[in-house]
Each structure stands twice: as C-alpha cells, then as structure tokens.
Short mmCIF file of C-alpha atoms in Angstrom, two decimals:
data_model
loop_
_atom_site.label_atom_id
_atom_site.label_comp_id
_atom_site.label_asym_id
_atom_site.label_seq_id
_atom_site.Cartn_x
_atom_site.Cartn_y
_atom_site.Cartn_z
CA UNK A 1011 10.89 7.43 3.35
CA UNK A 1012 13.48 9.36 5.16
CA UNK A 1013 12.92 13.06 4.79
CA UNK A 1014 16.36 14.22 5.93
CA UNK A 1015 17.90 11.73 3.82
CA UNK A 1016 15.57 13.45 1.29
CA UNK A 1017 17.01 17.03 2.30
CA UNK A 1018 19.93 15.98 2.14
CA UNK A 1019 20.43 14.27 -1.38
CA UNK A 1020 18.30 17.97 -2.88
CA UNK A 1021 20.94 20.39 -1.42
CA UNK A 1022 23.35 18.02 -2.46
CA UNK A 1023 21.87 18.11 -6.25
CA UNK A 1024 21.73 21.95 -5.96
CA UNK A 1025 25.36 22.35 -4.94
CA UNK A 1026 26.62 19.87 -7.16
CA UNK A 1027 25.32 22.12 -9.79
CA UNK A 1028 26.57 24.97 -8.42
CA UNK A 1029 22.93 26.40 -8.04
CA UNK A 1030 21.47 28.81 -5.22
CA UNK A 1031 18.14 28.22 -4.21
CA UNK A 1032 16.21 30.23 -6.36
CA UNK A 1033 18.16 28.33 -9.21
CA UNK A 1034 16.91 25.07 -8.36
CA UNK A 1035 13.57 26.36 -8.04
CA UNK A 1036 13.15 27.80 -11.36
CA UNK A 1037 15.18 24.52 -13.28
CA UNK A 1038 12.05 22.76 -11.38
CA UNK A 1039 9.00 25.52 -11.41
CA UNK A 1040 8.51 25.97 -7.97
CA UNK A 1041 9.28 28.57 -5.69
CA UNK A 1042 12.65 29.31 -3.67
CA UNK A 1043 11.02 29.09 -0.45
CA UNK A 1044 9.82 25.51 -1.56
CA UNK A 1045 13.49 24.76 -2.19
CA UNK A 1046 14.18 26.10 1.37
CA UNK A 1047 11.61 23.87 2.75
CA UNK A 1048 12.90 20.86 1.39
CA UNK A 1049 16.49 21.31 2.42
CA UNK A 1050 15.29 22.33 6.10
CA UNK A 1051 13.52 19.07 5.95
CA UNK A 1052 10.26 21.03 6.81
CA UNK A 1053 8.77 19.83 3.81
CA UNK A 1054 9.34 17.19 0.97
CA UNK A 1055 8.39 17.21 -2.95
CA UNK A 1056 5.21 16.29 -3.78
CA UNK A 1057 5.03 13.02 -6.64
CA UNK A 1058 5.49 15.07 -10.11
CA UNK A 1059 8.60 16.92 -8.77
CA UNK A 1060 10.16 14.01 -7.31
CA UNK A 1061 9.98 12.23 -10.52
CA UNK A 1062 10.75 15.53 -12.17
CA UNK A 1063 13.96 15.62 -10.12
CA UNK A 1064 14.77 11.70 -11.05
CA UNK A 1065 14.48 12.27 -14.97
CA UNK A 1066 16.21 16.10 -14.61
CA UNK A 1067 19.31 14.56 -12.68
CA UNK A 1068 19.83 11.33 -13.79
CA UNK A 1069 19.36 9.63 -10.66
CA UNK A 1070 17.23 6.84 -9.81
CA UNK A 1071 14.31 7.03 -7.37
CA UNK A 1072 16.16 4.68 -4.84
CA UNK A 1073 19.15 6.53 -4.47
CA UNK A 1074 17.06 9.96 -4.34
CA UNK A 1075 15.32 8.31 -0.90
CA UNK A 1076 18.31 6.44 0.15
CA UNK A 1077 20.45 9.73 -0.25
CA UNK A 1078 23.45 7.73 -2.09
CA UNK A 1079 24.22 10.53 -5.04
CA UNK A 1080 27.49 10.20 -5.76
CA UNK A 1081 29.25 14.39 -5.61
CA UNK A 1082 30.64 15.20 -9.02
CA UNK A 1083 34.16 16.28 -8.67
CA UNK A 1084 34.84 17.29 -12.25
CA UNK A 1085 32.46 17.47 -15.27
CA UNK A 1086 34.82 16.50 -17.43
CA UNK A 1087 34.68 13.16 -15.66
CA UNK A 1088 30.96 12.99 -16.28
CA UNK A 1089 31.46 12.89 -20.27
CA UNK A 1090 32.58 9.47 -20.82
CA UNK A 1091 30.14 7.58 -18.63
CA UNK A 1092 27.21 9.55 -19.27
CA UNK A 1093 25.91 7.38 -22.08
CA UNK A 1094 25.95 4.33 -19.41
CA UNK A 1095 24.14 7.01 -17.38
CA UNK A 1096 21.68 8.01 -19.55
CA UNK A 1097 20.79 4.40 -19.86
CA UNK A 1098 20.49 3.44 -16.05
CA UNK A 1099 18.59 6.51 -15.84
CA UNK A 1100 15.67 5.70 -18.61
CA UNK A 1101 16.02 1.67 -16.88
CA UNK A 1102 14.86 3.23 -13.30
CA UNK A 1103 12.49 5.12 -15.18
CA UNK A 1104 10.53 2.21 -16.34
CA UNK A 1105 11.10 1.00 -13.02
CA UNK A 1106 8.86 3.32 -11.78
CA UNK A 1107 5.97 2.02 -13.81
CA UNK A 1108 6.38 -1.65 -13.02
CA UNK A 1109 4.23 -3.46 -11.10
CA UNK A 1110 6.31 -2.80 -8.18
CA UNK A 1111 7.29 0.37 -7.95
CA UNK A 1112 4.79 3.40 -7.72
CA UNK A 1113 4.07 6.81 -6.47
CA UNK A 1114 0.73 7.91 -5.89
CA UNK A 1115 -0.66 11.10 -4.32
CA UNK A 1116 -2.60 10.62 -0.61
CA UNK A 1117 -6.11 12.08 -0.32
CA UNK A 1118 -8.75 11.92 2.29
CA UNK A 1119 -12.47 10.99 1.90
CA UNK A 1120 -13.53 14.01 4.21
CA UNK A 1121 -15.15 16.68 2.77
CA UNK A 1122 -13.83 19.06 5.62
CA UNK A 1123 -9.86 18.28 5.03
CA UNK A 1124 -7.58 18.09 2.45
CA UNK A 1125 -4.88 15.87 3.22
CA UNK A 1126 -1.50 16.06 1.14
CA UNK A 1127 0.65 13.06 1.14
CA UNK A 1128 1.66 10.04 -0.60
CA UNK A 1129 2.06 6.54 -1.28
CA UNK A 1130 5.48 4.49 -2.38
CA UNK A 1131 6.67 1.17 -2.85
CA UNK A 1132 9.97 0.77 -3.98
CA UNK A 1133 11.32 -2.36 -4.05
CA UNK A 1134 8.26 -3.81 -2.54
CA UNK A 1135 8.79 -0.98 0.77
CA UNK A 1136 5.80 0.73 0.96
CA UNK A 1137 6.14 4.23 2.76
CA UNK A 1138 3.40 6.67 3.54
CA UNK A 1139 3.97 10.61 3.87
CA UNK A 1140 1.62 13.15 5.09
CA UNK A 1141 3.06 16.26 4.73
CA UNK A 1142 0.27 18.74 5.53
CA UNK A 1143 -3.36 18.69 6.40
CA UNK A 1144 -5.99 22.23 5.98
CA UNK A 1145 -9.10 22.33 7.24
CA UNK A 1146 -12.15 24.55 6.09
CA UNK A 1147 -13.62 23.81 9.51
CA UNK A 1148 -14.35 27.84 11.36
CA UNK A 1149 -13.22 27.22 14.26
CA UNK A 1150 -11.48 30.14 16.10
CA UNK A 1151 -11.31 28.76 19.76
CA UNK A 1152 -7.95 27.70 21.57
CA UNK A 1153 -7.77 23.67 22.76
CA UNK A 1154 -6.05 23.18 26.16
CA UNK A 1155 -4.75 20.03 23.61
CA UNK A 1156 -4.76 18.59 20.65
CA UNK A 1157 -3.33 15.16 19.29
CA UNK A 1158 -2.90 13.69 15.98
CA UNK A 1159 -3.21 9.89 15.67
CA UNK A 1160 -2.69 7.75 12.61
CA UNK A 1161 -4.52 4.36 12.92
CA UNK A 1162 -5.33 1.27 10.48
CA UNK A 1163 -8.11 -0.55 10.37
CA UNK A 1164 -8.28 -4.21 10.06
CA UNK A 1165 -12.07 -5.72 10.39
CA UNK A 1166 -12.97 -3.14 12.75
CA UNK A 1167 -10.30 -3.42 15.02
CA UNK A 1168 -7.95 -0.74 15.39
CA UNK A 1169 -4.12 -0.63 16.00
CA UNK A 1170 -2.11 3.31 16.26
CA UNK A 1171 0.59 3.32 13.43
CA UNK A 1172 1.55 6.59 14.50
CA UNK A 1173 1.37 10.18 16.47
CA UNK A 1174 2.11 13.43 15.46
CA UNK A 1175 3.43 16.03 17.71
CA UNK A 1176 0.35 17.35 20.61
CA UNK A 1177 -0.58 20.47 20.36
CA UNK A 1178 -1.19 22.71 23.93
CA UNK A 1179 -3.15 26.24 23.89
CA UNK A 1180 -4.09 25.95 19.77
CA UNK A 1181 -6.71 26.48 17.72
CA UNK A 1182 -7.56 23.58 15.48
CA UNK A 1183 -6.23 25.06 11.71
CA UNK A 1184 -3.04 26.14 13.69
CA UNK A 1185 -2.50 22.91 14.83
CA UNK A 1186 -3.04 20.92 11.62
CA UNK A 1187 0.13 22.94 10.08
CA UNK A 1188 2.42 20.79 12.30
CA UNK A 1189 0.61 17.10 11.65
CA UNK A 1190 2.89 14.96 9.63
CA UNK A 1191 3.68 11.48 9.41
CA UNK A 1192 6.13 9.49 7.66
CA UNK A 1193 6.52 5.60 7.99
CA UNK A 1194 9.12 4.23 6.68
CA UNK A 1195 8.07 0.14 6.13
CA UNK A 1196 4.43 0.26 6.36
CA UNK A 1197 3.05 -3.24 6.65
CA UNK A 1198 -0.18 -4.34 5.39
CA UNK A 1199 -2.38 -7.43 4.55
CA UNK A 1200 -4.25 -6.37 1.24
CA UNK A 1201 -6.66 -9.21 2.10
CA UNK A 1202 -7.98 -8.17 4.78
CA UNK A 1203 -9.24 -4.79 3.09
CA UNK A 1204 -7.42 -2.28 5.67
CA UNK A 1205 -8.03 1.49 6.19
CA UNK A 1206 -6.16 4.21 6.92
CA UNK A 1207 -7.35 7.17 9.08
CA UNK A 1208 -6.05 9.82 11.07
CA UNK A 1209 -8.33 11.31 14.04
CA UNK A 1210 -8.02 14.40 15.88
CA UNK A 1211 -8.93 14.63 19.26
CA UNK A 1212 -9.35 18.44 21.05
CA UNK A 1213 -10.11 19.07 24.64
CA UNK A 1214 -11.34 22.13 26.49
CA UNK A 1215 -12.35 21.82 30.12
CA UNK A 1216 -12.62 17.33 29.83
CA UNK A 1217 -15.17 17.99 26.84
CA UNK A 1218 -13.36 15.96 23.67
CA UNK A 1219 -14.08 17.23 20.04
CA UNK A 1220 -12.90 14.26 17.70
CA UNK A 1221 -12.44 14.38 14.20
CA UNK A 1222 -11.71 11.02 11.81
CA UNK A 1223 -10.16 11.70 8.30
CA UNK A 1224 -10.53 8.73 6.14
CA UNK A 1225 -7.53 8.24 3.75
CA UNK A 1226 -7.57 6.64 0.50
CA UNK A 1227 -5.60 3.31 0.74
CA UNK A 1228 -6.53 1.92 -3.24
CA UNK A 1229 -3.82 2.20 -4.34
CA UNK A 1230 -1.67 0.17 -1.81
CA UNK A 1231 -3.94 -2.62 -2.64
CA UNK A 1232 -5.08 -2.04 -5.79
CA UNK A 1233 -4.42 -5.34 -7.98
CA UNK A 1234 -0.76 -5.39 -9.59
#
C-alpha cells in the first residue's frame, strides 16, 4: 500500500472536481486538515473513508492504491459512459466483500496502546498500515533513543519485518507520533499461526526500557 500513490490519486480526486480542501472534507465528513494530511502523505484514510471515497467517486479500490484515476477533461464526456461506470463501480464493490478482497481495521492487544492501522488484501496482496500509535503510559522523561521495530512471530522464532524512524533526545508519547509502517506484500504462512508485534526499545545511560505491542493478525488468517 503505497501512501504517496495514495496522496496522490486524493488530490487528484479533489482537483478533478474542482474542490479545495475544505470541500473534499465536508463531501466526506472529516476535517480539512485531515484532507491536508492525506495529500502531504503524512497520513492516509482510515477503512470507512477509503471505501467511502471508492463508492463516492466511482473508482475501484485497486486503482485508488495503484493511483491509475484517469483526469476528467470534460464532463460532458463523462455522460455517455457513466452507465458502464456505474456498473464497474457496484462490480468492485462486491469485490470488496469476496473472499479475497478485504479491509479490516489494525488493533493491538495492549491495554497501554492504541494502535491505528489496517489490514488489505487485494488481489490476494496483503498490505499492513500503521499509521499512528498513543500511549496512556505517564512518562515525562527524555530517551537518549528510541526505536520502533515491527517483528512476526513464527513458533517462537522471530524475524524484523520492519523499522520505523529512531528517535534521539524524546520522550516516549513524542516519539510514538512518528512510528509508522507500511508493507507493501506482506508474506505469511496462515499455518503456522504467526503474530504480529511491534516493540519499543528506550535507553537512558545503557539501561533499556522495552515495550511489546501485540497486534491482532485474525483477520489475515481468519478462514475464507
């Protein structure tokens, strides 16, 4: 899931419609700074909104991640074909509810974070997004560092997926407003059972304070 190709195809919706920002945000009922975040690639649409922008638009969810929208050039060209339209549109609709193709939101099994994310498989491409991460952890204290690291877990062993940016001279809630991770073609063997967690690892003077956030993984293997 490519979130500039994601940026992209939005602000190409929005000008295509000849909407500003705050436009766009109200046809969707968010707010304008949302909008902002999307096209600055700082942020992408959570499920509903995504699927709100498929139905709204008459665009199909592959195109919306693959960023192939074609620009309209003249409504008046969009009259005769938009029947056929209209039809491809309710067809990748029902696409999204077949056995496989999905969207479903990312959540953690720790009490002490609230993960926001999700998981898709299109076209039997699964992709996993973690947009943000809070923390009701008090902890005021700056780390010399701080890393994010996303791991799987097959039968107890353990093999890194993926790092977010380190953090230097941060508290710990700072920090965890610049984790993300998106993988694009994330591999998996349902039959082994595997897990997804992130951990967090802080140091101050060589003493490590490690955190592991569990993520639900159901419904990448839930039976289709």
């Amino acid at each position: 899931m490519n979130q500039d190709k994601i940026a992209n195809t939005i602000k190409e919706i929005r000008k295509n419609n000849n909407f500003t920002q705050r436009d766009l945000a109200n046809e969707l009922g968010v707010t304008y700074q949302a909008v902002s975040k999307w096209e600055n690639s700082k942020n992408i649409p959570d499920i509903e909104i995504l699927k709100l922008i498929c139905n709204k638009y008459k665009i199909d969810i592959n195109e919306l991640l693959d960023n192939k929208i074609e620009k309209k050039k003249n409504k008046l060209l969009i009259i005769i074909p938009i029947i056929l339209i209209s039809i491809i549109a309710i067809a990748s609709l029902i696409l999204l509810t077949k056995d496989n193709n999905y969207f479903k939101k990312t959540t953690s099994t720790n009490s002490k974070f609230i993960v926001d994310g999700s998981i898709a498989n299109i076209n039997n491409k699964t992709y996993i997004n973690i947009t943000s991460i809070t923390s009701n952890i008090i902890d005021e204290k700056k780390y010399e560092t701080i890393k994010a690291t996303l791991y799987e877990n097959y039968n107890d062993t353990n093999t890194k997926i993926a790092e977010s940016e380190n953090g230097k001279d941060i508290t710990l809630n700072d920090y965890l407003k610049i984790v993300k991770f998106n993988i694009d073609d994330y591999k998996t063997n349902c039959k082994n059972e595997p897990k997804l967690y992130i951990e967090i690892q802080a140091t101050n003077n060589g003493i490590i304070t490690a955190y592991k956030i569990d993520l639900n993984l159901d419904e990448v293997c839930e039976t289709k």
